[in-house]
Tab-separated table of C-alpha atoms in Angstrom:
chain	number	residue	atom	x	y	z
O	1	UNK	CA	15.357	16.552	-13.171
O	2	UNK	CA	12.244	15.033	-11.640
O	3	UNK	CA	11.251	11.462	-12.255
O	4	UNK	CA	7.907	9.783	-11.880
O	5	UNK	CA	7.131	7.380	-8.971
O	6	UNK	CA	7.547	4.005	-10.318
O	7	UNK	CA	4.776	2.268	-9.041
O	8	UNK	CA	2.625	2.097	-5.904
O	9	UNK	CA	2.127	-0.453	-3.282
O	10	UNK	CA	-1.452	-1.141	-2.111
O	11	UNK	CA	-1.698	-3.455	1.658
O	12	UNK	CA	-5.605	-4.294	1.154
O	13	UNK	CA	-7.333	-4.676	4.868
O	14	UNK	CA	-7.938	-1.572	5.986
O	15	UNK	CA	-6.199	-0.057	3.781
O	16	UNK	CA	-8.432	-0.323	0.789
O	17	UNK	CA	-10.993	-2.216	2.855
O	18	UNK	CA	-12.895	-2.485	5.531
O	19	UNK	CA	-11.905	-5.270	7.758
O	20	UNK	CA	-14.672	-4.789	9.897
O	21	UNK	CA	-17.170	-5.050	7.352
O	22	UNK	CA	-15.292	-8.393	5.956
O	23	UNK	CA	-17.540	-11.875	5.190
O	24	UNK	CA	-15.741	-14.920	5.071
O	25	UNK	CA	-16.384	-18.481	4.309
O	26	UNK	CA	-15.513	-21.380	6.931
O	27	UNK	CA	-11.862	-21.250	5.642
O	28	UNK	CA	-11.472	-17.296	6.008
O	29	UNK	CA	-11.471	-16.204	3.041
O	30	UNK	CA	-13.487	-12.843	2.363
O	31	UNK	CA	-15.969	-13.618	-0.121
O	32	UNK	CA	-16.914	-9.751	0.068
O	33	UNK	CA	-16.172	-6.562	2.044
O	34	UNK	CA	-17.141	-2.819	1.932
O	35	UNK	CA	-14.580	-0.296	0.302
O	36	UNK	CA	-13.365	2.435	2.498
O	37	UNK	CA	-14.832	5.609	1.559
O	38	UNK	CA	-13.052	7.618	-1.205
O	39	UNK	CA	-10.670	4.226	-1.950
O	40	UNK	CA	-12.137	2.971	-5.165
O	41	UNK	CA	-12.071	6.821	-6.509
O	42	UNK	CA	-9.099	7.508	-5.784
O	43	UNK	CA	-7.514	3.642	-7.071
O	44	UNK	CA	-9.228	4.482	-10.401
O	45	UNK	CA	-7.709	8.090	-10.230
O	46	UNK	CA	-4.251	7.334	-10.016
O	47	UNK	CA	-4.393	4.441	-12.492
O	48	UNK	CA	-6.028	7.093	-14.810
O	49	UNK	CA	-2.736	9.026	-13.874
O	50	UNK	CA	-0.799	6.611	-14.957
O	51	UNK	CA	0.872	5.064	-12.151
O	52	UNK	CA	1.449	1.737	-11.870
O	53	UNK	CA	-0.260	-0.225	-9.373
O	54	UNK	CA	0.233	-3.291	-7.018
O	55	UNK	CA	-1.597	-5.079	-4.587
O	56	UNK	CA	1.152	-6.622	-1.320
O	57	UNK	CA	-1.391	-8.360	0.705
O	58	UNK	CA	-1.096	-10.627	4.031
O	59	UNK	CA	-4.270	-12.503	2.651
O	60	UNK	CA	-5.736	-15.597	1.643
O	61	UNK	CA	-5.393	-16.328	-2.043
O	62	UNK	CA	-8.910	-15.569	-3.048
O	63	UNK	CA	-9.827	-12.535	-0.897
O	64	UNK	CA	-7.898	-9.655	-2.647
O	65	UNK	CA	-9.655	-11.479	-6.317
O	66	UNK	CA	-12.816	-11.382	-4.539
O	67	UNK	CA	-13.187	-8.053	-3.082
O	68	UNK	CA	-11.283	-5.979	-5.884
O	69	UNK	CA	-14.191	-7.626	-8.840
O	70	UNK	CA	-16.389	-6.802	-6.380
O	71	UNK	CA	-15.314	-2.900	-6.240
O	72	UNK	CA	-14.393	-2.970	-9.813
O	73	UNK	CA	-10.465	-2.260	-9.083
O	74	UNK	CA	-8.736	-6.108	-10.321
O	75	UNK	CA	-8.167	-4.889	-13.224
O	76	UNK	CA	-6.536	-1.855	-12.097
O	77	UNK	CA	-3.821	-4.006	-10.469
O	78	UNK	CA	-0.752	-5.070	-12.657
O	79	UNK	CA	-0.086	-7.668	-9.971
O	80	UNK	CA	-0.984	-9.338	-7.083
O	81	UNK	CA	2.021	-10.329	-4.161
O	82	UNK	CA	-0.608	-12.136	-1.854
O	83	UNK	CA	1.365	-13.668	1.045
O	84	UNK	CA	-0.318	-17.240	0.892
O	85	UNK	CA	0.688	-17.154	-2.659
O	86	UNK	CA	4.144	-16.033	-2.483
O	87	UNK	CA	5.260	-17.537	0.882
O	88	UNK	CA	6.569	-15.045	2.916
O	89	UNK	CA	4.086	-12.306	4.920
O	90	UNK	CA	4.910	-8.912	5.275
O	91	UNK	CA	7.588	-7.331	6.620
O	92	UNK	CA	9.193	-10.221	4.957
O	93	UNK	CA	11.555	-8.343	1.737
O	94	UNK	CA	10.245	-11.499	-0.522
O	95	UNK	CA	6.937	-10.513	-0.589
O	96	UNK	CA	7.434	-7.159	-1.423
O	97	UNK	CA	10.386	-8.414	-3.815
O	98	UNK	CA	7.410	-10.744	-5.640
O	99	UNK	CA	5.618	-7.026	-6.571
O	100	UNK	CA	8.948	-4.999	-7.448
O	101	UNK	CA	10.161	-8.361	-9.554
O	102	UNK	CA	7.022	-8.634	-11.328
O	103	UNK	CA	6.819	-4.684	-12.616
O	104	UNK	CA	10.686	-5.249	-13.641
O	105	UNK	CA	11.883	-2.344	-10.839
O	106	UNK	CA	15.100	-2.255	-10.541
O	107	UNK	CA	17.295	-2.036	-7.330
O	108	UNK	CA	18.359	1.806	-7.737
O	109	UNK	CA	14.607	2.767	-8.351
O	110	UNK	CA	13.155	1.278	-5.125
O	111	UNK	CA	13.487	4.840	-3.646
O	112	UNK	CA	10.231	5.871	-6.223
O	113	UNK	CA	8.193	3.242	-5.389
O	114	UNK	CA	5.140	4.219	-2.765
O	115	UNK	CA	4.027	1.639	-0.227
O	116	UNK	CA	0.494	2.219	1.595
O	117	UNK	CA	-0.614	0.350	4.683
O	118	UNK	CA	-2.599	0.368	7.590
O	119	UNK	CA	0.398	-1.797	9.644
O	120	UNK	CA	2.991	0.131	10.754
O	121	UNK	CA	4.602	-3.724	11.799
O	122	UNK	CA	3.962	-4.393	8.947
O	123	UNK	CA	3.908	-2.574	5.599
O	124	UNK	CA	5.772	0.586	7.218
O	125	UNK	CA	8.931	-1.743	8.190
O	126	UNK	CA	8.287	-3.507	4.930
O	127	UNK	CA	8.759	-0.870	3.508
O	128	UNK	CA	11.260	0.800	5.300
O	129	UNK	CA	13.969	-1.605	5.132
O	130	UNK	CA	13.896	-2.135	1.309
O	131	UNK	CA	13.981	2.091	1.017
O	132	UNK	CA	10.192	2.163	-0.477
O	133	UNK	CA	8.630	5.546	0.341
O	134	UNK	CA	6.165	4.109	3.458
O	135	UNK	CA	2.803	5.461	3.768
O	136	UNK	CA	0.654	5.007	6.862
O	137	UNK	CA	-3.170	5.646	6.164
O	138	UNK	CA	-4.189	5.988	9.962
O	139	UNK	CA	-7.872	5.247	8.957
O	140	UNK	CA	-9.152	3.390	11.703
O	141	UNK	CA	-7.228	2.761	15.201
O	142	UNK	CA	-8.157	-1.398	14.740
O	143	UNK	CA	-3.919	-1.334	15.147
O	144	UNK	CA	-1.281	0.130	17.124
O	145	UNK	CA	-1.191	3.762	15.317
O	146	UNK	CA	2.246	5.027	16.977
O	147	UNK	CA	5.765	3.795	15.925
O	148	UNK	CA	7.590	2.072	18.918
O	149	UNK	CA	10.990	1.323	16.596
O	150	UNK	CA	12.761	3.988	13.880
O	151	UNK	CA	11.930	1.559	11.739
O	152	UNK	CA	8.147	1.453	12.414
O	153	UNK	CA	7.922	5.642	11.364
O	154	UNK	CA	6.725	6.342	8.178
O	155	UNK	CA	7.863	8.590	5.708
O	156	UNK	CA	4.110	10.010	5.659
O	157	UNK	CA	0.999	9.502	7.164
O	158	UNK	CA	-2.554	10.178	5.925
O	159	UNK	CA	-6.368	10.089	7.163
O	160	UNK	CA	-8.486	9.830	3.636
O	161	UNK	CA	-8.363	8.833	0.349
O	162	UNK	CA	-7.942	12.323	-0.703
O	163	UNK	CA	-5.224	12.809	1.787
O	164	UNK	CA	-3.279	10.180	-0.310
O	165	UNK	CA	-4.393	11.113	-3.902
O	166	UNK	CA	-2.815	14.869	-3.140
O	167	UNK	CA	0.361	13.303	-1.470
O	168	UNK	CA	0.701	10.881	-4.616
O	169	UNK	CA	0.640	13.760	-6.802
O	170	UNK	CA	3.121	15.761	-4.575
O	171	UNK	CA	5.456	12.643	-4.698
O	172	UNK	CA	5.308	12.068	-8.268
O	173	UNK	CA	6.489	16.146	-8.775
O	174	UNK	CA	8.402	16.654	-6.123
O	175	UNK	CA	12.279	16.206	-6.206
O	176	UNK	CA	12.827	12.754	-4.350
O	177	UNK	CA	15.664	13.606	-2.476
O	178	UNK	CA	13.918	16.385	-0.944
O	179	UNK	CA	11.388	14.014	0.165
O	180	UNK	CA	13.830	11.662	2.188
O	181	UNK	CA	14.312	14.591	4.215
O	182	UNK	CA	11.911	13.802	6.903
O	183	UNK	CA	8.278	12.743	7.354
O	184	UNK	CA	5.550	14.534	6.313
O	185	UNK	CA	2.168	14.016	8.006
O	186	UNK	CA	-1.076	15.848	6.830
C-alpha cells in the first residue's frame, strides 16, 4: 500500500529565492528578494495538493517572514525552523528536528518526508543523515554542485520548479521503498 509524503522541507536561498537578487538592511537581513521563476507556482501547487509544508532555513529571523509576505507563500508554511531562531544551522539534526517536531512526524515516518535545497553541505547531508528523501535543485552554480562525500549525494536532483512539482507527485505515488533504490536525476 502506498502512503503519502508526510511533509516537505523547503531551504529558502536559492532554493525558493534568489540570493543574488537579495536586499538587506545594515544587519543582513533581506528586507526583499526576487522569487525564482516557477517557485511561488509551484509552492501554491503542492499546498493546493495537500502536502504539508515547511520552511528549514540558515537565515536571519526576519528574512524568510519578509520575503515569503512578499511572494504571498507565509501562509503556505505550517512552520518556520529558521536557524537563528532555533540555534543550530543546517546540517545540524536539531534544526531539521525543530520542523519534523513541530508537524508531530514521527521517527518511523522520516523516510516520507522531502527535503529541497540548493546546499548539498548543507540540506543534502541534513537530510541524509536523518533518512529524509534529499532533493538538490541545481538552479544556479553560486555553490559547489558535485557531491565530494556519500553523504553529500542526493536522492534526486532537479533544474526547475516544474522539475520538482512532477518529482513531488512521483514521490507521493510511488512505492517508497522503490525509491531508496538509488538516485534519480531528471
Amino acid at each position: 500500500m502506498t502512503r503519502p509524503l508526510e511533509a516537505i522541507f523547503f531551504d529558502l536561498g536559492d532554493t525558493l529565492i534568489d540570493e543574488g537578487s537579495e536586499v538587506k538592511d545594515s544587519e543582513g537581513t533581506t528586507l526583499h528578494a526576487d522569487v525564482i521563476p516557477g517557485m511561488a507556482a509551484a509552492v501554491h501547487h503542492l499546498k493546493e495538493r495537500g502536502h504539508r509544508l515547511a520552511l528549514v532555513a540558515d537565515s536571519r529571523p526576519d528574512t524568510p517572514p519578509n520575503v515569503l509576505r512578499q511572494h504571498g507563500l507565509f501562509g503556505l508554511f505550517e512552520t518556520l525552523a529558521i536557524s537563528e531562531v532555533v540555534g543550530a544551522s543546517k546540517p545540524d539534526p536539531l534544526i531539521f528536528q525543530a520542523a519534523l517536531d513541530a508537524l508531530g512526524i514521527s521517527t518511523q515516518d522520516y523516510g516520507r518526508v522531502v527535503m529541497v535545497g540548493n546546499n548539498l553541505e548543507r540540506d543534502v547531508v541534513g537530510a541524509n543523515r536523518l533518512g529524509l528523501i534529499s532533493v538538490f535543485l541545481h538552479w544556479t552554480e553560486r555553490r559547489r554542485t558535485q557531491p565530494l562525500t556519500t553523504e553529500e549525494h542526493p536522492r534526486h536532483t532537479v533544474h526547475t520548479a516544474s522539475e520538482l512539482v512532477a518529482l513531488i507527485e512521483r514521490l507521493g505515488t510511488s512505492n517508497p521503498d522503490v525509491r531508496r533504490l538509488g538516485d534519480e536525476s531528471f
